[in-house]
mmCIF file of C-alpha atoms and ligand atoms in Angstrom:
data_model
loop_
_atom_site.group_PDB
_atom_site.id
_atom_site.type_symbol
_atom_site.label_atom_id
_atom_site.label_comp_id
_atom_site.label_asym_id
_atom_site.label_seq_id
_atom_site.Cartn_x
_atom_site.Cartn_y
_atom_site.Cartn_z
ATOM 1 C CA MET Y 144 76.637 108.048 130.003
ATOM 2 C CA PRO Y 145 73.612 109.903 130.171
ATOM 3 C CA THR Y 146 70.725 108.641 128.265
ATOM 4 C CA LEU Y 147 69.529 111.593 125.795
ATOM 5 C CA LEU Y 148 66.149 109.613 124.575
ATOM 6 C CA THR Y 149 64.597 106.448 124.784
ATOM 7 C CA VAL Y 150 61.973 105.430 121.930
ATOM 8 C CA SER Y 151 59.400 102.794 122.103
ATOM 9 C CA ILE Y 152 58.133 101.038 118.255
ATOM 10 C CA PRO Y 153 55.565 98.596 117.467
ATOM 11 C CA ALA Y 154 55.381 95.875 115.345
ATOM 12 C CA THR Y 155 53.102 96.190 112.360
ATOM 13 C CA SER Y 156 50.848 94.235 109.720
ATOM 14 C CA ALA Y 157 51.149 95.594 105.993
ATOM 15 C CA ASN Y 158 48.960 94.508 103.239
ATOM 16 C CA LEU Y 159 46.043 92.784 105.371
ATOM 17 C CA GLY Y 160 45.739 90.752 102.059
ATOM 18 C CA PRO Y 161 44.249 93.276 99.070
ATOM 19 C CA GLY Y 162 45.671 96.506 100.538
ATOM 20 C CA PHE Y 163 49.234 95.887 99.158
ATOM 21 C CA ASP Y 164 51.390 99.090 100.715
ATOM 22 C CA CYS Y 165 48.156 100.848 101.355
ATOM 23 C CA MET Y 166 47.389 99.744 104.701
ATOM 24 C CA GLY Y 167 48.660 98.126 107.790
ATOM 25 C CA ILE Y 168 48.134 97.358 111.492
ATOM 26 C CA ALA Y 169 50.131 98.250 114.789
ATOM 27 C CA LEU Y 170 50.393 95.276 116.981
ATOM 28 C CA ASP Y 171 50.987 95.206 120.702
ATOM 29 C CA LEU Y 172 55.070 93.593 120.406
ATOM 30 C CA TRP Y 173 57.572 96.535 120.855
ATOM 31 C CA ASN Y 174 61.214 97.333 120.143
ATOM 32 C CA THR Y 175 63.156 99.964 122.213
ATOM 33 C CA PHE Y 176 65.513 101.864 121.548
ATOM 34 C CA GLU Y 177 67.597 104.373 123.558
ATOM 35 C CA LEU Y 178 70.330 107.208 123.008
ATOM 36 C CA HIS Y 179 72.962 107.690 124.657
ATOM 37 C CA SER Y 180 76.115 110.260 124.728
ATOM 38 C CA THR Y 181 79.285 109.260 124.900
ATOM 39 C CA ALA Y 182 82.968 110.550 124.642
ATOM 40 C CA PRO Y 183 82.884 113.107 121.307
ATOM 41 C CA ASP Y 184 85.894 111.002 119.745
ATOM 42 C CA GLN Y 185 83.801 107.271 120.170
ATOM 43 C CA PRO Y 186 82.742 105.529 117.333
ATOM 44 C CA MET Y 187 79.029 104.924 117.047
ATOM 45 C CA GLN Y 188 78.782 101.904 119.182
ATOM 46 C CA VAL Y 189 75.430 99.954 119.059
ATOM 47 C CA GLU Y 190 74.048 97.246 121.318
ATOM 48 C CA ASN Y 191 71.647 95.015 120.586
ATOM 49 C CA PHE Y 192 69.137 92.305 123.058
ATOM 50 C CA GLY Y 193 66.510 90.329 122.154
ATOM 51 C CA GLU Y 194 65.084 89.268 119.227
ATOM 52 C CA GLY Y 195 68.182 89.432 116.455
ATOM 53 C CA ALA Y 196 70.648 90.130 119.114
ATOM 54 C CA GLN Y 197 73.036 87.657 117.887
ATOM 55 C CA ARG Y 198 72.908 89.192 113.942
ATOM 56 C CA LEU Y 199 72.786 92.689 113.680
ATOM 57 C CA PRO Y 200 75.550 94.384 113.429
ATOM 58 C CA THR Y 201 77.504 96.680 116.018
ATOM 59 C CA ASP Y 202 78.194 99.773 114.555
ATOM 60 C CA ALA Y 203 77.040 102.548 112.382
ATOM 61 C CA SER Y 204 76.232 100.025 109.738
ATOM 62 C CA HIS Y 205 73.150 98.869 112.091
ATOM 63 C CA MET Y 206 70.089 100.233 110.414
ATOM 64 C CA VAL Y 207 69.091 102.678 113.397
ATOM 65 C CA ALA Y 208 72.769 103.862 113.531
ATOM 66 C CA ALA Y 209 73.119 104.719 109.389
ATOM 67 C CA THR Y 210 69.570 106.044 109.160
ATOM 68 C CA MET Y 211 70.638 108.324 112.325
ATOM 69 C CA ILE Y 212 73.888 109.598 110.791
ATOM 70 C CA ASP Y 213 72.769 109.979 107.467
ATOM 71 C CA GLU Y 214 69.590 112.166 108.472
ATOM 72 C CA ALA Y 215 71.820 114.241 111.105
ATOM 73 C CA ARG Y 216 74.583 114.783 108.462
ATOM 74 C CA LYS Y 217 71.333 116.592 105.975
ATOM 75 C CA GLY Y 218 70.197 119.781 106.754
ATOM 76 C CA GLY Y 219 72.188 122.491 105.912
ATOM 77 C CA LYS Y 220 73.291 124.460 108.961
ATOM 78 C CA GLU Y 221 71.840 121.896 111.211
ATOM 79 C CA ALA Y 222 73.466 119.302 110.092
ATOM 80 C CA ILE Y 223 75.814 117.753 112.201
ATOM 81 C CA ASP Y 224 78.081 114.710 112.221
ATOM 82 C CA ALA Y 225 76.726 111.448 114.474
ATOM 83 C CA ARG Y 226 79.206 109.051 114.010
ATOM 84 C CA ARG Y 227 81.163 109.663 117.226
ATOM 85 C CA GLY Y 228 79.853 110.409 120.379
ATOM 86 C CA TYR Y 229 76.494 108.484 120.446
ATOM 87 C CA LYS Y 230 75.593 104.910 121.334
ATOM 88 C CA ILE Y 231 72.446 103.388 120.610
ATOM 89 C CA VAL Y 232 71.102 100.281 122.449
ATOM 90 C CA CYS Y 233 67.951 97.867 121.183
ATOM 91 C CA ARG Y 234 65.853 96.007 123.099
ATOM 92 C CA ASN Y 235 64.142 93.946 120.384
ATOM 93 C CA ALA Y 236 60.686 92.373 120.641
ATOM 94 C CA VAL Y 237 59.679 92.276 116.880
ATOM 95 C CA PRO Y 238 61.424 89.464 115.262
ATOM 96 C CA THR Y 239 63.898 90.185 112.368
ATOM 97 C CA GLY Y 240 62.850 89.532 108.850
ATOM 98 C CA SER Y 241 59.339 88.182 109.666
ATOM 99 C CA GLY Y 242 57.328 90.521 107.752
ATOM 100 C CA LEU Y 243 56.145 92.468 111.264
ATOM 101 C CA GLY Y 244 57.930 95.156 110.416
ATOM 102 C CA SER Y 245 61.408 95.214 112.721
ATOM 103 C CA SER Y 246 63.268 97.463 109.198
ATOM 104 C CA SER Y 247 60.594 100.230 110.208
ATOM 105 C CA THR Y 248 61.091 100.288 114.028
ATOM 106 C CA ALA Y 249 64.964 100.589 113.395
ATOM 107 C CA VAL Y 250 64.278 103.700 110.400
ATOM 108 C CA LEU Y 251 61.725 105.537 112.845
ATOM 109 C CA ALA Y 252 64.377 105.249 116.140
ATOM 110 C CA GLY Y 253 66.615 106.716 113.446
ATOM 111 C CA LEU Y 254 64.959 109.702 111.959
ATOM 112 C CA ILE Y 255 63.859 110.643 115.763
ATOM 113 C CA PHE Y 256 67.619 110.163 117.400
ATOM 114 C CA ALA Y 257 68.685 112.248 114.204
ATOM 115 C CA ASN Y 258 65.847 114.740 115.041
ATOM 116 C CA ALA Y 259 66.950 114.848 118.963
ATOM 117 C CA VAL Y 260 70.838 115.491 118.012
ATOM 118 C CA ARG Y 261 70.307 117.850 115.358
ATOM 119 C CA PRO Y 262 70.365 121.850 116.801
ATOM 120 C CA HIS Y 263 66.779 123.539 116.384
ATOM 121 C CA ALA Y 264 67.335 126.641 115.270
ATOM 122 C CA ASP Y 265 63.407 127.466 117.178
ATOM 123 C CA GLY Y 266 65.247 126.681 120.405
ATOM 124 C CA ASP Y 267 63.396 123.696 121.180
ATOM 125 C CA ALA Y 268 64.697 121.390 123.673
ATOM 126 C CA PRO Y 269 66.692 118.404 121.396
ATOM 127 C CA GLY Y 270 63.994 115.672 120.885
ATOM 128 C CA ALA Y 271 61.388 117.549 121.772
ATOM 129 C CA SER Y 272 60.300 118.785 118.492
ATOM 130 C CA ALA Y 273 60.222 115.228 116.748
ATOM 131 C CA ASP Y 274 57.903 116.604 114.273
ATOM 132 C CA GLY Y 275 55.807 113.785 113.667
ATOM 133 C CA GLU Y 276 54.223 114.522 109.865
ATOM 134 C CA SER Y 277 57.799 114.749 108.548
ATOM 135 C CA THR Y 278 59.245 112.136 110.780
ATOM 136 C CA LEU Y 279 56.631 109.935 108.841
ATOM 137 C CA ALA Y 280 57.053 111.699 105.558
ATOM 138 C CA ARG Y 281 60.788 111.133 105.690
ATOM 139 C CA ALA Y 282 60.089 107.532 106.731
ATOM 140 C CA CYS Y 283 57.549 106.812 104.092
ATOM 141 C CA ALA Y 284 60.000 108.490 101.547
ATOM 142 C CA ILE Y 285 62.922 105.804 102.911
ATOM 143 C CA GLU Y 286 60.727 102.487 102.941
ATOM 144 C CA GLY Y 287 59.136 103.387 99.591
ATOM 145 C CA HIS Y 288 55.795 102.535 101.147
ATOM 146 C CA GLY Y 289 54.038 103.785 104.409
ATOM 147 C CA ASP Y 290 51.973 100.922 105.122
ATOM 148 C CA ASN Y 291 54.387 99.660 108.174
ATOM 149 C CA VAL Y 292 56.128 102.840 109.334
ATOM 150 C CA ALA Y 293 52.566 104.967 109.395
ATOM 151 C CA PRO Y 294 50.745 102.287 111.502
ATOM 152 C CA ALA Y 295 54.178 101.636 113.559
ATOM 153 C CA MET Y 296 53.621 105.850 114.238
ATOM 154 C CA LEU Y 297 50.610 106.298 114.479
ATOM 155 C CA GLY Y 298 48.722 102.942 116.243
ATOM 156 C CA GLY Y 299 45.285 101.239 114.907
ATOM 157 C CA LEU Y 300 45.088 100.842 111.105
ATOM 158 C CA VAL Y 301 46.385 103.174 109.082
ATOM 159 C CA LEU Y 302 45.334 103.786 105.481
ATOM 160 C CA VAL Y 303 48.140 105.149 103.268
ATOM 161 C CA ALA Y 304 48.055 107.068 99.623
ATOM 162 C CA SER Y 305 50.630 108.470 97.365
ATOM 163 C CA HIS Y 306 49.608 112.219 96.391
ATOM 164 C CA ASN Y 307 52.392 113.722 94.162
ATOM 165 C CA THR Y 308 55.793 112.944 96.006
ATOM 166 C CA LYS Y 309 53.905 112.696 99.183
ATOM 167 C CA PHE Y 310 51.764 109.977 101.376
ATOM 168 C CA VAL Y 311 48.228 111.000 102.762
ATOM 169 C CA THR Y 312 47.891 109.217 105.879
ATOM 170 C CA ARG Y 313 44.705 108.469 107.927
ATOM 171 C CA ARG Y 314 44.674 106.585 111.356
ATOM 172 C CA ILE Y 315 41.143 104.163 112.393
ATOM 173 C CA ALA Y 316 41.042 103.474 115.762
ATOM 174 C CA LEU Y 317 39.875 99.641 116.128
ATOM 175 C CA PRO Y 318 38.053 97.646 118.469
ATOM 176 C CA ASN Y 319 39.890 94.796 120.336
ATOM 177 C CA ILE Y 320 41.198 92.097 117.581
ATOM 178 C CA LYS Y 321 43.425 89.579 118.671
ATOM 179 C CA VAL Y 322 45.299 87.898 116.222
ATOM 180 C CA CYS Y 323 48.197 84.973 115.823
ATOM 181 C CA VAL Y 324 51.336 86.071 114.022
ATOM 182 C CA CYS Y 325 53.276 82.879 112.934
ATOM 183 C CA VAL Y 326 56.473 83.312 111.672
ATOM 184 C CA PRO Y 327 58.584 80.771 109.814
ATOM 185 C CA ASP Y 328 62.815 80.557 110.036
ATOM 186 C CA PHE Y 329 63.103 81.748 106.358
ATOM 187 C CA ASN Y 330 65.373 83.935 104.691
ATOM 188 C CA PHE Y 331 62.636 85.767 102.416
ATOM 189 C CA LEU Y 332 63.762 89.344 101.887
ATOM 190 C CA THR Y 333 61.429 92.252 101.710
ATOM 191 C CA SER Y 334 63.797 93.471 98.160
ATOM 192 C CA GLN Y 335 63.264 89.661 96.944
ATOM 193 C CA ALA Y 336 59.766 89.400 97.828
ATOM 194 C CA ARG Y 337 58.714 92.810 95.726
ATOM 195 C CA ALA Y 338 61.185 92.375 92.691
ATOM 196 C CA ALA Y 339 58.656 88.578 92.776
ATOM 197 C CA LEU Y 340 55.822 90.719 91.548
ATOM 198 C CA PRO Y 341 54.491 91.487 88.068
ATOM 199 C CA THR Y 342 55.027 95.535 87.204
ATOM 200 C CA THR Y 343 51.570 94.866 85.544
ATOM 201 C CA TYR Y 344 47.923 93.557 86.184
ATOM 202 C CA LEU Y 345 44.799 92.500 84.756
ATOM 203 C CA ARG Y 346 42.249 95.295 85.256
ATOM 204 C CA ALA Y 347 40.118 92.637 86.726
ATOM 205 C CA ASP Y 348 42.377 91.920 89.482
ATOM 206 C CA ALA Y 349 42.599 95.651 90.058
ATOM 207 C CA VAL Y 350 38.965 95.841 90.540
ATOM 208 C CA PHE Y 351 38.669 92.631 92.908
ATOM 209 C CA ASN Y 352 41.417 94.415 94.878
ATOM 210 C CA ILE Y 353 40.149 97.500 94.933
ATOM 211 C CA GLY Y 354 36.715 96.330 96.462
ATOM 212 C CA HIS Y 355 38.507 93.955 98.961
ATOM 213 C CA ALA Y 356 40.784 96.460 100.555
ATOM 214 C CA LEU Y 357 37.951 99.117 101.067
ATOM 215 C CA LEU Y 358 35.883 96.463 102.655
ATOM 216 C CA VAL Y 359 39.006 94.972 104.754
ATOM 217 C CA ALA Y 360 38.933 98.746 105.869
ATOM 218 C CA GLU Y 361 35.254 98.611 106.891
ATOM 219 C CA ALA Y 362 35.502 94.929 108.330
ATOM 220 C CA MET Y 363 38.695 95.596 110.475
ATOM 221 C CA ARG Y 364 36.670 99.558 111.631
ATOM 222 C CA ALA Y 365 33.747 97.460 113.106
ATOM 223 C CA GLY Y 366 35.849 94.248 114.104
ATOM 224 C CA ASN Y 367 33.554 92.260 112.352
ATOM 225 C CA LEU Y 368 35.387 89.245 111.470
ATOM 226 C CA SER Y 369 32.783 87.333 109.509
ATOM 227 C CA LEU Y 370 33.482 90.158 107.085
ATOM 228 C CA LEU Y 371 36.532 89.528 106.858
ATOM 229 C CA ALA Y 372 36.267 86.290 106.402
ATOM 230 C CA LYS Y 373 34.925 87.273 103.098
ATOM 231 C CA VAL Y 374 37.354 90.004 101.572
ATOM 232 C CA MET Y 375 40.327 89.200 102.790
ATOM 233 C CA GLU Y 376 41.361 87.750 99.558
ATOM 234 C CA ASP Y 377 44.332 89.312 97.244
ATOM 235 C CA ARG Y 378 45.467 88.920 94.121
ATOM 236 C CA VAL Y 379 48.392 91.239 93.544
ATOM 237 C CA HIS Y 380 51.091 89.633 95.783
ATOM 238 C CA GLU Y 381 50.228 86.829 97.586
ATOM 239 C CA THR Y 382 49.702 84.746 94.827
ATOM 240 C CA TYR Y 383 53.253 85.292 93.630
ATOM 241 C CA ARG Y 384 55.046 85.300 97.083
ATOM 242 C CA LEU Y 385 52.861 82.303 99.133
ATOM 243 C CA PRO Y 386 54.251 79.616 97.048
ATOM 244 C CA LEU Y 387 58.380 81.041 97.451
ATOM 245 C CA ILE Y 388 57.777 80.376 101.267
ATOM 246 C CA PRO Y 389 58.014 76.653 101.975
ATOM 247 C CA GLY Y 390 54.372 75.501 103.923
ATOM 248 C CA ALA Y 391 53.005 78.616 103.535
ATOM 249 C CA GLU Y 392 50.137 77.710 101.505
ATOM 250 C CA ASP Y 393 49.364 74.733 103.697
ATOM 251 C CA ALA Y 394 49.954 76.622 106.950
ATOM 252 C CA LYS Y 395 47.326 79.452 105.601
ATOM 253 C CA ARG Y 396 45.204 76.672 104.887
ATOM 254 C CA ALA Y 397 45.683 74.778 107.872
ATOM 255 C CA ALA Y 398 45.304 78.422 110.605
ATOM 256 C CA LEU Y 399 41.576 78.238 108.220
ATOM 257 C CA ASP Y 400 40.856 74.945 109.676
ATOM 258 C CA ALA Y 401 41.766 75.521 112.990
ATOM 259 C CA GLY Y 402 39.357 78.361 113.184
ATOM 260 C CA ALA Y 403 40.870 81.420 111.852
ATOM 261 C CA ALA Y 404 37.999 83.790 110.195
ATOM 262 C CA ALA Y 405 40.909 84.732 107.562
ATOM 263 C CA VAL Y 406 44.263 84.799 107.170
ATOM 264 C CA ALA Y 407 47.340 87.150 105.275
ATOM 265 C CA LEU Y 408 50.577 87.197 104.190
ATOM 266 C CA SER Y 409 51.803 89.658 107.159
ATOM 267 C CA GLY Y 410 53.280 92.173 105.036
ATOM 268 C CA ALA Y 411 55.429 90.921 102.727
ATOM 269 C CA GLY Y 412 56.359 87.688 104.782
ATOM 270 C CA PRO Y 413 57.373 85.234 105.568
ATOM 271 C CA GLY Y 414 55.330 85.415 108.186
ATOM 272 C CA LEU Y 415 51.468 84.927 108.396
ATOM 273 C CA ILE Y 416 48.611 86.399 110.344
ATOM 274 C CA ALA Y 417 45.424 84.972 111.314
ATOM 275 C CA PHE Y 418 42.281 86.515 112.737
ATOM 276 C CA ALA Y 419 40.248 84.600 114.944
ATOM 277 C CA ASP Y 420 37.659 85.636 118.178
ATOM 278 C CA GLY Y 421 39.116 82.354 119.569
ATOM 279 C CA ALA Y 422 41.127 79.340 119.600
ATOM 280 C CA HIS Y 423 44.678 81.391 118.748
ATOM 281 C CA GLU Y 424 46.886 79.004 120.469
ATOM 282 C CA ASP Y 425 45.468 75.929 118.150
ATOM 283 C CA ILE Y 426 45.290 78.466 115.209
ATOM 284 C CA GLY Y 427 49.470 78.692 115.987
ATOM 285 C CA GLN Y 428 50.284 75.272 116.389
ATOM 286 C CA ALA Y 429 48.330 74.546 113.336
ATOM 287 C CA MET Y 430 50.810 77.003 111.282
ATOM 288 C CA GLN Y 431 53.979 75.425 112.987
ATOM 289 C CA ARG Y 432 52.919 72.017 112.063
ATOM 290 C CA ALA Y 433 52.370 72.974 108.430
ATOM 291 C CA PHE Y 434 55.630 75.047 108.273
ATOM 292 C CA ARG Y 435 57.458 71.789 110.062
ATOM 293 C CA GLU Y 436 56.059 69.254 107.545
ATOM 294 C CA ALA Y 437 58.044 71.748 104.641
ATOM 295 C CA GLY Y 438 61.046 71.966 106.872
ATOM 296 C CA LEU Y 439 60.668 74.669 108.349
ATOM 297 C CA THR Y 440 60.600 75.672 112.022
ATOM 298 C CA ALA Y 441 58.040 78.532 113.137
ATOM 299 C CA ARG Y 442 57.468 80.700 116.151
ATOM 300 C CA PHE Y 443 54.102 82.037 116.661
ATOM 301 C CA TRP Y 444 52.824 85.117 118.707
ATOM 302 C CA VAL Y 445 49.405 85.585 119.580
ATOM 303 C CA LEU Y 446 49.151 89.350 119.902
ATOM 304 C CA ASN Y 447 46.347 92.242 120.485
ATOM 305 C CA VAL Y 448 46.083 95.257 117.807
ATOM 306 C CA VAL Y 449 47.250 98.264 119.623
ATOM 307 C CA ASN Y 450 45.396 101.657 118.475
ATOM 308 C CA SER Y 451 48.769 104.042 119.884
ATOM 309 C CA GLY Y 452 51.874 103.566 118.266
ATOM 310 C CA LEU Y 453 55.620 105.550 118.599
ATOM 311 C CA ARG Y 454 55.945 106.951 122.106
ATOM 312 C CA MET Y 455 58.770 108.774 123.605
ATOM 313 C CA GLY Y 456 60.329 108.293 127.007
HETATM 314 N N1 LIG J 195 53.530 96.695 101.260
HETATM 315 C C1 LIG J 195 55.262 96.098 101.919
HETATM 316 C C2 LIG J 195 55.611 95.061 100.534
HETATM 317 C C3 LIG J 195 55.595 95.547 103.362
HETATM 318 O O1 LIG J 195 54.166 93.904 100.726
HETATM 319 O O2 LIG J 195 56.025 94.339 99.729
HETATM 320 C C4 LIG J 195 56.988 95.322 103.122
HETATM 321 O O3 LIG J 195 56.877 94.728 104.523
#
């Protein structure tokens, strides 16, 4: 069963406190996806290893397969039916439903695989012309926000803004930054986390977030944790989401008490991300304890921010 393409995509943490939907970082924890060809009449098959392997679908409804099939079907004369003849193998290190962008890795892999199997008018070898810009644009459109897919693709810190119907992104390379991410075993869907937010905000809160988000970007660029400690504060989403995750407010406080400079909800949660220049294990254990007191088991990872994103091969 020949392997057509392998792609590795990192975990991401979006929002970084006040940068709701507008910034995210890539973390050194990777999902790897392989695309294999099978007999032409064989229905799409997915094999899962690692995180979520017991729960994830093994057929065309798997997010990587569904995205690939959907995308391959588009494109006029170049459209193909990818429901048969392919098998996808997923080796997942990124916990699912955690706020670490695992679904973004799946969307990106699906888009890249679709691009690889579609006949290319310019005669490029399949897969060789996975045009980064259009893949990113499609991924942002599918997700509706680009703060996970953009850092997953580009690495580092990525700033994202919508422009007309498109997204503008800029990557900023980061110095060495180590974080501790703690993920409670709690089902908190992004759709549910987004539905919990108000549709309008006070001007004072908007101004608060704009200033804080700008300074978070600068603190990250400079690796300045004392600046980050002052500015990683949010009034747009955390206020509404943290109370819905048992133990999350206590876990945030516990991480700060254990030495973290700043703590934010990772993406839409339920995971928390803590920035610190040391004591990462202590911080992780403190968060774990707080979640445990609220009745939830939790796991933590100590991770470096990574300046490279999606890689092929
Ligand atoms: N910015 C998105 C949200 C990230 O907070 O809803 C989802 O991972």
